[in-house]
Coordinates of C-alpha atoms and ligand atoms in Angstrom, one line a residue:
M1 CA 97.4 163.1 100.5
E2 CA 95.5 162.4 103.9
Y3 CA 92.4 160.7 103.2
S4 CA 90.9 162.4 106.1
K5 CA 91.6 166.3 104.0
L6 CA 89.6 164.2 101.3
V7 CA 86.8 163.4 103.8
E8 CA 86.6 167.0 105.1
T9 CA 85.8 168.0 101.6
Y10 CA 83.1 165.2 101.1
S11 CA 81.3 166.3 104.6
R12 CA 81.6 170.0 103.1
L13 CA 79.8 168.6 100.2
G14 CA 77.2 167.0 101.9
E15 CA 76.2 170.3 103.7
T16 CA 75.3 172.1 100.9
Q17 CA 72.3 171.4 98.4
S18 CA 74.0 174.6 96.1
T19 CA 75.5 173.4 92.7
L20 CA 77.6 176.4 92.9
E21 CA 78.6 176.1 96.3
K22 CA 79.7 172.4 95.4
T23 CA 81.5 173.5 92.8
S24 CA 83.4 176.0 94.7
I25 CA 84.4 173.5 97.3
L26 CA 85.4 171.0 94.8
A27 CA 87.5 173.9 93.1
E28 CA 89.2 174.4 96.1
L29 CA 90.0 170.6 96.5
F30 CA 91.6 170.8 93.0
E31 CA 93.9 173.7 93.3
D32 CA 95.3 172.1 96.7
S33 CA 95.8 168.7 95.1
E34 CA 97.7 169.8 91.5
K35 CA 100.2 166.2 92.6
N36 CA 97.7 163.6 92.4
I37 CA 94.8 165.7 90.6
E38 CA 94.1 162.4 88.7
D39 CA 93.2 160.1 91.7
I40 CA 91.3 163.1 93.7
V41 CA 89.1 164.1 90.7
L42 CA 87.8 160.7 90.2
L43 CA 87.3 160.1 94.1
A44 CA 85.6 163.4 94.2
M45 CA 82.9 161.4 92.1
G46 CA 83.1 158.5 94.3
R47 CA 84.8 156.4 91.6
P48 CA 88.0 154.6 92.5
F49 CA 89.1 153.9 89.0
P50 CA 88.5 155.7 85.6
E51 CA 85.3 154.3 83.8
W52 CA 86.8 152.7 81.1
K53 CA 89.3 150.7 82.9
D54 CA 87.4 147.3 83.5
L55 CA 87.6 147.4 86.7
D56 CA 85.0 146.3 89.3
L57 CA 85.3 145.9 93.1
G58 CA 82.3 143.2 93.2
I59 CA 81.4 143.9 96.6
S60 CA 77.5 144.1 97.2
S61 CA 75.9 145.8 100.1
K62 CA 75.4 141.9 101.6
T63 CA 79.2 141.7 101.5
M64 CA 79.5 145.3 103.0
V65 CA 77.6 144.2 105.8
E66 CA 79.3 141.5 106.9
I67 CA 82.9 143.6 106.1
I68 CA 81.8 146.1 108.7
S69 CA 81.0 143.4 111.3
Q70 CA 84.4 141.8 110.6
A71 CA 85.9 145.2 111.1
T72 CA 84.2 146.3 114.0
G73 CA 83.6 143.1 116.1
K74 CA 79.6 144.2 116.1
S75 CA 77.4 141.3 115.2
K76 CA 76.1 140.9 111.5
G77 CA 72.8 141.0 113.1
D78 CA 73.5 144.3 114.6
V79 CA 74.7 145.6 111.5
E80 CA 71.7 144.7 109.5
D81 CA 69.3 146.4 112.0
A82 CA 71.1 149.4 112.1
W83 CA 71.0 149.3 108.1
R84 CA 67.5 149.1 108.1
D85 CA 67.1 151.8 110.7
K86 CA 69.2 154.3 108.8
G87 CA 68.9 153.2 105.2
D88 CA 72.5 153.7 104.4
L89 CA 75.3 151.8 105.2
G90 CA 78.3 154.4 105.4
I91 CA 76.1 155.9 108.3
V92 CA 76.1 152.3 109.5
A93 CA 80.2 152.1 109.5
E94 CA 80.6 155.3 110.8
E95 CA 78.6 154.5 113.9
M96 CA 79.7 151.2 114.2
V97 CA 83.4 152.1 114.0
E98 CA 82.7 155.1 116.5
T99 CA 81.6 152.4 119.2
K100 CA 83.6 149.5 118.4
T101 CA 85.3 147.8 121.2
Q102 CA 88.4 146.9 119.4
Q103 CA 91.3 149.4 118.8
R104 CA 92.6 150.7 115.5
L105 CA 94.5 148.5 113.7
M106 CA 97.0 150.7 112.5
S107 CA 98.2 153.5 114.2
Q108 CA 98.9 155.4 110.7
D109 CA 96.8 157.8 109.3
L110 CA 95.0 156.6 105.8
T111 CA 96.2 158.2 102.6
V112 CA 94.3 158.5 99.6
E113 CA 97.1 156.3 98.0
K114 CA 96.9 153.7 100.3
V115 CA 92.8 153.6 100.3
L116 CA 93.4 153.4 96.1
Q117 CA 95.9 150.8 96.2
R118 CA 93.9 148.6 98.5
L119 CA 90.8 149.1 96.3
E120 CA 92.8 148.4 93.2
K121 CA 94.0 145.1 94.6
V122 CA 90.1 143.8 95.6
A123 CA 89.2 144.8 92.0
K124 CA 91.8 142.9 90.4
M125 CA 90.8 140.2 92.3
S126 CA 87.5 140.4 91.2
E127 CA 88.5 139.7 87.5
K128 CA 89.6 136.3 88.3
S129 CA 87.0 133.5 89.1
L130 CA 86.5 133.8 92.9
D131 CA 86.3 130.8 95.0
S132 CA 85.5 131.6 98.7
V133 CA 89.0 131.7 99.8
D134 CA 89.4 134.9 97.5
M135 CA 86.3 136.1 98.6
D136 CA 87.6 136.3 102.3
T137 CA 90.7 138.0 101.1
K138 CA 88.8 140.5 99.5
K139 CA 86.6 141.0 102.3
K140 CA 89.6 141.4 104.6
H141 CA 91.4 143.8 102.4
V142 CA 88.6 146.1 102.7
A143 CA 87.9 145.2 106.3
D144 CA 91.3 146.3 107.4
L145 CA 90.6 149.8 105.6
I146 CA 87.7 150.2 107.9
S147 CA 89.6 148.9 111.0
S148 CA 92.2 151.9 110.2
A149 CA 89.6 154.5 109.2
S150 CA 88.2 157.0 111.8
P151 CA 84.5 156.9 111.8
E152 CA 83.9 159.6 109.4
E153 CA 86.7 157.9 106.8
A154 CA 84.5 154.5 107.4
R155 CA 81.6 156.3 105.9
Y156 CA 83.0 157.5 103.0
I157 CA 85.2 154.1 102.3
T158 CA 81.9 152.2 102.4
R159 CA 80.0 154.5 100.2
T160 CA 82.8 154.4 97.7
V161 CA 83.1 150.6 97.9
L162 CA 79.6 150.8 97.3
Q163 CA 79.9 153.4 94.4
N164 CA 77.3 155.5 95.8
L165 CA 79.0 158.6 97.3
R166 CA 75.5 160.2 97.9
L167 CA 77.2 163.9 97.6
G168 CA 75.5 164.9 94.2
V169 CA 78.8 165.6 92.3
G170 CA 78.2 164.7 88.8
E171 CA 80.2 165.5 85.3
G172 CA 78.8 168.8 85.2
I173 CA 80.1 170.0 88.8
V174 CA 83.6 168.6 88.1
R175 CA 83.7 169.9 84.8
D176 CA 82.9 173.5 86.0
A177 CA 85.0 172.9 89.4
L178 CA 88.3 172.4 87.0
S179 CA 87.5 175.3 85.1
E180 CA 87.1 177.6 88.5
A181 CA 90.4 176.1 90.0
F182 CA 92.5 176.2 86.9
F183 CA 91.3 178.6 84.4
D184 CA 89.2 181.5 86.6
G185 CA 86.0 179.8 85.5
E186 CA 87.0 180.0 81.7
Y187 CA 86.9 177.3 79.1
A188 CA 84.1 175.0 80.5
D189 CA 83.4 174.0 76.9
D190 CA 86.8 172.9 76.1
I191 CA 86.9 170.6 79.3
Q192 CA 83.8 169.3 78.4
R193 CA 84.9 168.3 75.0
A194 CA 87.9 166.9 76.0
Y195 CA 85.7 165.1 78.5
D196 CA 83.3 163.5 75.8
L197 CA 86.1 162.4 74.0
S198 CA 88.4 160.8 76.5
T199 CA 85.7 159.9 79.1
D200 CA 88.6 160.0 81.7
F201 CA 88.3 163.0 84.0
S202 CA 92.0 162.1 85.3
K203 CA 93.4 162.7 81.8
V204 CA 91.4 165.7 81.4
A205 CA 92.3 167.2 84.8
K206 CA 96.0 166.5 84.7
A207 CA 95.6 168.1 81.1
C208 CA 94.2 171.4 82.8
T209 CA 97.0 171.5 85.3
E210 CA 99.1 172.1 82.2
G211 CA 97.5 174.8 80.7
I212 CA 94.4 174.9 78.2
E213 CA 96.3 173.9 75.3
E214 CA 97.3 170.8 76.8
V215 CA 93.4 170.3 77.3
R216 CA 92.5 171.0 73.5
R217 CA 95.0 168.7 72.6
I218 CA 93.4 165.6 74.0
E219 CA 91.8 163.8 71.0
I220 CA 90.1 160.3 70.5
Q221 CA 92.2 157.6 71.2
V222 CA 91.1 153.7 69.8
F223 CA 90.4 151.6 72.7
R224 CA 89.1 154.5 74.8
P225 CA 85.2 155.0 74.5
I226 CA 84.0 158.0 73.7
K227 CA 80.5 159.2 74.5
S228 CA 77.8 158.4 72.0
M229 CA 75.7 160.9 70.1
L230 CA 72.6 160.5 71.4
A231 CA 68.9 161.0 69.9
K232 CA 66.2 163.3 70.4
K233 CA 62.9 162.3 70.6
V234 CA 59.9 163.6 68.0
D235 CA 56.2 162.6 68.0
T236 CA 55.5 163.4 64.2
I237 CA 57.6 163.0 60.9
D238 CA 56.6 166.4 60.3
E239 CA 58.5 167.4 63.6
G240 CA 61.5 165.4 62.5
F241 CA 62.1 167.0 59.1
E242 CA 61.9 170.0 60.9
T243 CA 64.6 169.0 63.5
V244 CA 66.9 167.2 60.8
G245 CA 66.5 169.2 57.6
K246 CA 65.2 167.9 54.1
P247 CA 66.1 165.1 52.7
A248 CA 66.7 163.3 55.4
V249 CA 68.3 159.9 56.3
I250 CA 65.8 157.7 57.6
D251 CA 67.3 154.2 59.2
Y252 CA 65.2 151.6 60.9
K253 CA 65.3 151.4 64.6
Y254 CA 66.6 148.5 65.8
D255 CA 65.7 146.9 69.3
G256 CA 69.1 145.9 70.6
M257 CA 72.4 147.1 72.4
R258 CA 73.9 149.8 71.2
A259 CA 78.0 149.2 71.0
Q260 CA 81.0 151.1 69.8
I261 CA 83.5 148.9 68.3
H262 CA 86.7 149.8 68.3
V263 CA 89.3 148.2 66.2
K264 CA 93.2 148.7 66.6
D265 CA 95.9 146.7 64.5
G266 CA 93.5 143.9 64.3
E267 CA 92.4 143.8 67.9
V268 CA 89.0 144.7 68.9
K269 CA 87.3 146.2 71.7
V270 CA 83.4 146.3 72.5
F271 CA 81.9 149.2 74.7
T272 CA 78.6 149.8 75.7
R273 CA 76.4 153.0 75.7
R274 CA 77.6 153.4 79.3
L275 CA 81.1 152.8 78.5
E276 CA 81.4 149.7 79.8
D277 CA 83.9 147.3 78.3
V278 CA 81.9 144.2 77.2
T279 CA 84.6 142.6 75.0
K280 CA 84.7 139.5 76.8
Q281 CA 81.1 138.9 76.7
F282 CA 80.9 139.0 73.1
P283 CA 83.5 136.8 71.3
D284 CA 81.0 136.9 68.1
I285 CA 80.9 140.6 68.1
V286 CA 84.9 140.7 68.1
R287 CA 84.9 137.8 65.5
A288 CA 82.4 139.7 63.3
A289 CA 84.1 142.9 63.5
K290 CA 87.4 141.2 62.6
N291 CA 86.2 139.3 59.7
N292 CA 84.1 142.0 58.3
L293 CA 85.8 145.3 58.7
E294 CA 88.6 146.5 56.5
A295 CA 90.3 149.0 58.4
C296 CA 93.5 148.7 60.6
N297 CA 92.1 151.6 63.0
C298 CA 88.5 152.7 63.4
I299 CA 85.7 152.9 65.8
I300 CA 82.1 152.2 64.6
D301 CA 78.8 152.9 66.3
T302 CA 76.7 150.0 65.9
E303 CA 73.2 148.5 67.2
V304 CA 73.8 145.0 68.1
V305 CA 70.8 142.6 67.4
A306 CA 69.8 139.6 68.9
Y307 CA 68.2 136.8 66.6
D308 CA 66.6 133.6 67.2
P309 CA 69.1 130.8 66.1
E310 CA 66.2 128.6 64.7
D311 CA 64.1 131.2 62.0
G312 CA 66.5 134.2 62.1
S313 CA 63.6 136.4 63.6
S314 CA 64.9 139.4 65.8
I315 CA 64.7 139.0 69.4
P316 CA 63.9 142.0 71.8
F317 CA 66.7 143.8 74.0
Q318 CA 65.5 142.3 77.3
K319 CA 66.9 139.0 76.0
L320 CA 70.0 139.8 74.8
S321 CA 70.6 142.0 77.9
K322 CA 71.3 138.6 79.4
R323 CA 74.7 138.6 77.9
I324 CA 75.9 141.8 78.8
K325 CA 76.5 141.1 82.2
R326 CA 77.4 137.3 82.3
K327 CA 80.8 136.7 83.0
Y328 CA 80.7 132.5 82.5
D329 CA 78.8 130.4 79.9
I330 CA 79.9 132.7 77.2
Q331 CA 80.0 130.2 74.7
K332 CA 76.7 128.5 75.4
L333 CA 74.9 132.1 75.5
E334 CA 76.9 133.0 72.3
K335 CA 74.8 129.9 70.9
Q336 CA 71.3 130.7 72.5
I337 CA 71.2 134.2 71.6
P338 CA 73.4 134.9 68.6
V339 CA 73.7 138.7 67.5
E340 CA 74.2 140.5 64.2
L341 CA 76.1 144.0 63.9
R342 CA 74.2 146.6 62.4
P343 CA 76.6 149.8 62.0
F344 CA 74.8 153.4 61.7
D345 CA 78.0 155.3 61.9
I346 CA 81.4 155.7 62.0
I347 CA 83.7 158.3 64.3
Y348 CA 87.1 157.3 63.6
S349 CA 88.9 155.6 60.7
E350 CA 92.7 156.1 60.9
E351 CA 91.8 159.7 61.7
S352 CA 88.9 161.4 63.6
L353 CA 85.9 161.9 61.4
L354 CA 83.9 163.7 64.1
D355 CA 83.9 167.3 62.2
K356 CA 83.0 165.3 58.7
K357 CA 79.6 165.5 57.5
Y358 CA 77.1 162.3 58.4
T359 CA 77.3 161.7 54.6
E360 CA 81.1 161.6 54.4
R361 CA 81.0 159.3 57.3
W362 CA 78.5 156.9 55.7
S363 CA 80.4 156.7 52.7
K364 CA 83.4 155.8 54.5
L365 CA 81.3 153.1 56.6
E366 CA 80.5 151.8 53.1
E367 CA 83.9 151.6 52.1
I368 CA 85.0 149.6 54.8
V369 CA 82.2 147.4 55.6
E370 CA 82.0 143.5 54.1
E371 CA 78.2 142.8 54.7
V372 CA 77.7 139.0 55.6
E373 CA 74.0 138.0 56.9
G374 CA 73.9 137.0 60.5
E375 CA 77.6 138.6 61.0
L376 CA 77.3 142.2 60.1
R377 CA 75.1 144.4 57.5
L378 CA 74.8 147.9 57.5
V379 CA 71.6 149.1 58.7
D380 CA 68.3 149.7 56.6
R381 CA 67.8 153.0 55.5
T382 CA 66.9 155.4 52.8
V383 CA 67.3 159.0 51.9
T384 CA 64.2 161.3 51.1
D385 CA 62.4 164.4 52.0
K386 CA 58.9 162.6 51.1
E387 CA 56.5 162.3 54.2
E388 CA 54.7 159.5 52.4
K389 CA 58.1 157.4 52.1
V390 CA 58.7 157.7 55.6
T391 CA 55.1 156.8 56.8
S392 CA 55.8 153.6 54.7
M393 CA 58.8 153.0 56.0
Q394 CA 57.8 153.5 59.5
Q395 CA 54.9 150.7 58.7
K396 CA 57.4 148.4 57.1
A397 CA 59.9 148.8 60.3
L398 CA 57.0 148.2 62.7
S399 CA 55.4 145.5 61.2
E400 CA 59.0 143.6 61.0
G401 CA 58.9 144.1 64.7
H402 CA 61.5 146.9 65.1
E403 CA 61.1 149.7 67.4
G404 CA 60.3 152.4 64.6
I405 CA 62.6 154.9 62.7
M406 CA 65.4 157.4 62.9
M407 CA 65.9 160.4 61.0
K408 CA 69.3 161.7 60.5
K409 CA 70.5 165.3 59.4
Q410 CA 72.5 164.6 56.2
D411 CA 75.4 167.5 57.0
A412 CA 75.8 166.9 60.8
K413 CA 78.9 166.4 62.8
Y414 CA 79.1 163.6 65.4
K415 CA 78.5 165.3 68.6
P416 CA 79.5 163.2 71.3
G417 CA 77.7 162.9 74.6
S418 CA 74.8 165.3 73.3
R419 CA 70.9 165.2 72.3
V420 CA 71.5 167.9 69.7
G421 CA 68.9 167.0 67.3
Y422 CA 71.3 165.5 64.6
M423 CA 69.3 162.5 65.0
V424 CA 65.8 161.7 66.0
K425 CA 63.8 158.8 67.0
L426 CA 60.3 158.3 66.0
K427 CA 58.3 155.9 67.9
P428 CA 54.8 155.2 68.0
V429 CA 53.6 156.4 70.8
M430 CA 52.0 153.9 73.5
E431 CA 48.4 153.8 75.3
T432 CA 48.9 154.6 78.5
L433 CA 47.7 152.5 81.5
D434 CA 45.6 154.0 84.4
L435 CA 47.3 151.8 87.8
A436 CA 47.1 151.4 91.3
I437 CA 50.0 152.0 93.5
I438 CA 49.9 148.7 95.5
G439 CA 53.1 148.9 97.3
G440 CA 56.7 150.9 97.5
E441 CA 59.9 151.6 99.3
W442 CA 60.9 153.6 101.9
G443 CA 63.9 155.7 100.4
E444 CA 67.4 155.7 101.5
G445 CA 69.9 158.3 102.2
R446 CA 68.6 161.7 101.3
R447 CA 65.3 160.6 100.7
K448 CA 64.8 158.6 103.9
G449 CA 61.4 158.9 105.4
W450 CA 59.9 159.1 101.9
I451 CA 58.1 156.5 99.7
G452 CA 59.7 155.9 96.4
S453 CA 59.9 153.2 93.8
L454 CA 56.3 152.7 93.9
R455 CA 55.2 149.2 92.8
L456 CA 52.3 149.7 90.0
G457 CA 49.2 147.1 89.9
C458 CA 46.4 146.3 87.2
Y459 CA 43.0 144.8 88.5
S460 CA 42.3 141.3 87.7
P461 CA 38.3 140.6 87.8
E462 CA 38.6 136.7 88.5
K463 CA 41.0 137.0 91.3
D464 CA 39.6 140.4 92.5
E465 CA 42.9 141.4 93.4
Y466 CA 45.7 143.7 92.0
L467 CA 48.7 142.1 90.1
E468 CA 52.1 144.0 89.8
V469 CA 52.8 145.1 86.2
G470 CA 56.2 147.2 87.2
K471 CA 58.1 149.7 89.5
M472 CA 58.2 153.1 88.9
A473 CA 61.5 154.8 90.2
T474 CA 59.4 157.9 90.2
G475 CA 61.4 160.6 88.6
L476 CA 59.7 163.0 90.9
T477 CA 60.6 166.1 92.8
D478 CA 61.1 166.3 96.2
E479 CA 57.8 168.2 96.9
Q480 CA 55.9 165.7 94.8
L481 CA 57.7 162.9 97.0
E482 CA 56.9 164.5 100.0
E483 CA 53.0 165.0 98.7
L484 CA 52.8 161.3 97.5
T485 CA 54.5 160.3 101.0
E486 CA 51.7 161.9 102.7
R487 CA 48.8 160.5 100.8
L488 CA 50.1 157.0 100.8
E489 CA 51.5 156.6 104.3
P490 CA 48.1 156.1 105.7
L491 CA 47.2 153.5 103.1
I492 CA 50.2 151.2 104.3
V493 CA 48.8 147.8 105.2
R494 CA 51.9 145.9 105.7
E495 CA 55.8 146.4 106.2
E496 CA 58.7 144.2 105.9
G497 CA 62.0 145.9 106.1
R498 CA 62.0 149.0 103.6
E499 CA 59.2 147.2 101.5
I500 CA 55.9 148.4 101.9
K501 CA 52.3 147.0 100.7
I502 CA 49.9 149.8 100.2
R503 CA 46.0 149.6 99.7
P504 CA 44.9 150.2 96.3
D505 CA 43.2 153.7 96.7
V506 CA 45.6 156.0 94.4
I507 CA 45.2 155.6 91.0
V508 CA 48.3 156.9 88.4
E509 CA 48.4 157.3 84.8
A510 CA 51.6 155.9 83.8
E511 CA 53.3 156.2 80.7
Y512 CA 56.2 153.6 79.3
E513 CA 58.5 152.4 76.6
E514 CA 56.9 149.0 76.0
I515 CA 55.1 146.0 77.6
Q516 CA 57.1 142.8 78.2
K517 CA 56.4 139.5 79.2
S518 CA 57.7 139.1 82.8
P519 CA 57.7 136.1 85.3
N520 CA 58.9 138.5 88.0
Y521 CA 55.7 140.2 88.0
S522 CA 52.1 138.5 89.3
S523 CA 50.6 140.0 86.3
G524 CA 52.9 138.0 84.1
Y525 CA 54.1 141.6 82.1
A526 CA 56.3 144.2 82.9
L527 CA 56.1 148.0 82.0
R528 CA 59.8 148.9 80.7
F529 CA 60.3 152.4 81.8
P530 CA 56.8 153.5 83.3
R531 CA 56.7 157.4 84.5
L532 CA 54.1 159.0 85.9
K533 CA 52.2 161.2 83.7
Q534 CA 49.5 162.3 86.3
F535 CA 47.2 161.5 89.5
R536 CA 43.9 160.3 88.0
E537 CA 42.1 161.7 91.2
D538 CA 39.1 160.8 89.0
K539 CA 39.5 157.3 89.2
N540 CA 39.1 154.7 91.7
E541 CA 39.7 151.5 90.0
A542 CA 42.6 150.6 87.7
D543 CA 42.9 149.0 84.1
N544 CA 42.4 145.2 83.9
V545 CA 44.9 143.1 83.4
E546 CA 43.0 142.3 80.0
K547 CA 43.9 145.5 78.7
V548 CA 47.7 145.0 79.7
R549 CA 47.4 141.8 77.8
S550 CA 45.5 143.0 74.4
L551 CA 48.2 146.3 74.5
Y552 CA 50.9 143.9 74.7
D553 CA 49.5 141.7 71.9
S554 CA 48.9 144.8 69.6
Q555 CA 52.8 145.7 70.1
Ligands
LIG1 P1 66.9 155.6 72.4 O1 67.7 154.3 73.5 O2 65.4 155.3 72.8 O3 67.1 156.8 73.3 O4 67.0 155.5 71.0 C1 68.3 155.8 70.6 C2 69.0 154.4 70.6 O5 68.3 153.6 69.3 C3 70.3 154.5 69.9 O6 71.1 154.5 71.2 C4 70.8 153.0 69.6 O7 71.0 152.2 70.7 C5 69.3 152.7 68.7 N1 69.5 152.5 67.6 C6 68.6 151.5 67.1 N2 68.8 151.7 65.8 C7 69.3 152.5 65.5 C8 69.9 153.3 64.3 N3 69.4 153.2 63.0 N4 70.6 154.3 64.3 C9 70.7 155.2 65.6 N5 70.3 154.4 66.8 C10 70.0 153.5 66.6

């Protein structure tokens, strides 16, 4: 397929905000591209490769600036200036290609296949350790693409490389568009199920072209991650029992990393909750699974908990997260931050267990697990219908430094990808903090002209200044962002690129998951996942750093 045809669809998608319209535009594209539907469906979401394929282009915005400069003959400084001005490298690439002095390199038009082949080459290079020569070749591959692209094509190639298509096409729209294109709008649930089990829209779309029976035949496959079942949040034990029924399973909620561990004929793969393959980063998980799971083919759902190698006490997720992205010094890190697997569910054991009750799945898990401290142990749990017992379990969990507890429905199936309430989390509610907005960032793309990503500060009486405690990526509606920008704009005291410093006159009440120590913020603390609860119009001073410290200590 001509790449320009795909670009035409991209630009139509960009012109509408309506989900229904986006769905029909995509449905039209899918109908016309039955032959290479596997690629088209991914590209529609801005993904050059399926999620489960461990392929990463490894090109940052900074590198992309160099590539645009190389492909268009413009200076790096010019590209950077334009980026600052437009806030979107896609638009910059488009404009630079439009006004470039050099001729288009190839006279042939770009095809979807050509673009994908190039990008795959680049991603495969990223797998090897990169020296500067490799990096130059990588840049050249992408620059060649931009050189042979029309201005509009350059916009979308750039955005695809940066994995940010900015067209608002998510899973739901793709699912509905497939249903509209191939089944007159029916069977959206079957399509969703097939996607949750395979996490591979290429495969699902191909099946759609062959009929609904093919879609229904899609099943779990060991070594392909499936969507994890998610937990609902409850505020009280009562509410927990109401949701999951009595008696319920009560587990400790550990502060670790969720991992889906796949075993196939003695080989192991590890996937994160975001379906990333992290097998290489965690040779210790692989070993523990090999040594302590007695099954030829299985998939288990596990919390991976880090512990202090000296005294065995558990270490918070924040530290463990270092290991997720790390591609070098793996053995060193493995010693510094060792982990223990705490399985809590099983999804597959020689056959799919999705439709089995949780009690049956748990028995299966007990059957195949051999517990060894420091390597793999089932989660600590109890089964009860008594509130007092849950309370004491909760207190024990918190006093041992865990996050809280989970309550689970005994006769529930495993529902991938949904927050159905078959398991709920009960975490202690954190006291909120009143903080000043001390800075922010001008938005990019659709949010250009609005201030987003707010920096929050608490007050230090000693220094008589505000110290940063975190960044809030707002989660606000467009109207709220607009209002916020109107209020903050007159308070700007300094601007540097997109970064702005704001006079601390607006106070907000912030909720958050927890407080962590952080050398990156001037207060020495960082709020994890801060959210805006409300504006404190009634206040003109923020909480001071002492309060943050004492909340941190009381966690
Ligand atoms: P949250 O991340 O706050 O939505 O809480 C759900 C997460 O808690 C899961 O995705 C797991 O990573 C984690 N977790 C910790 N302990 C357990 C457990 N015993 N059962 C299920 N999930 C757990």
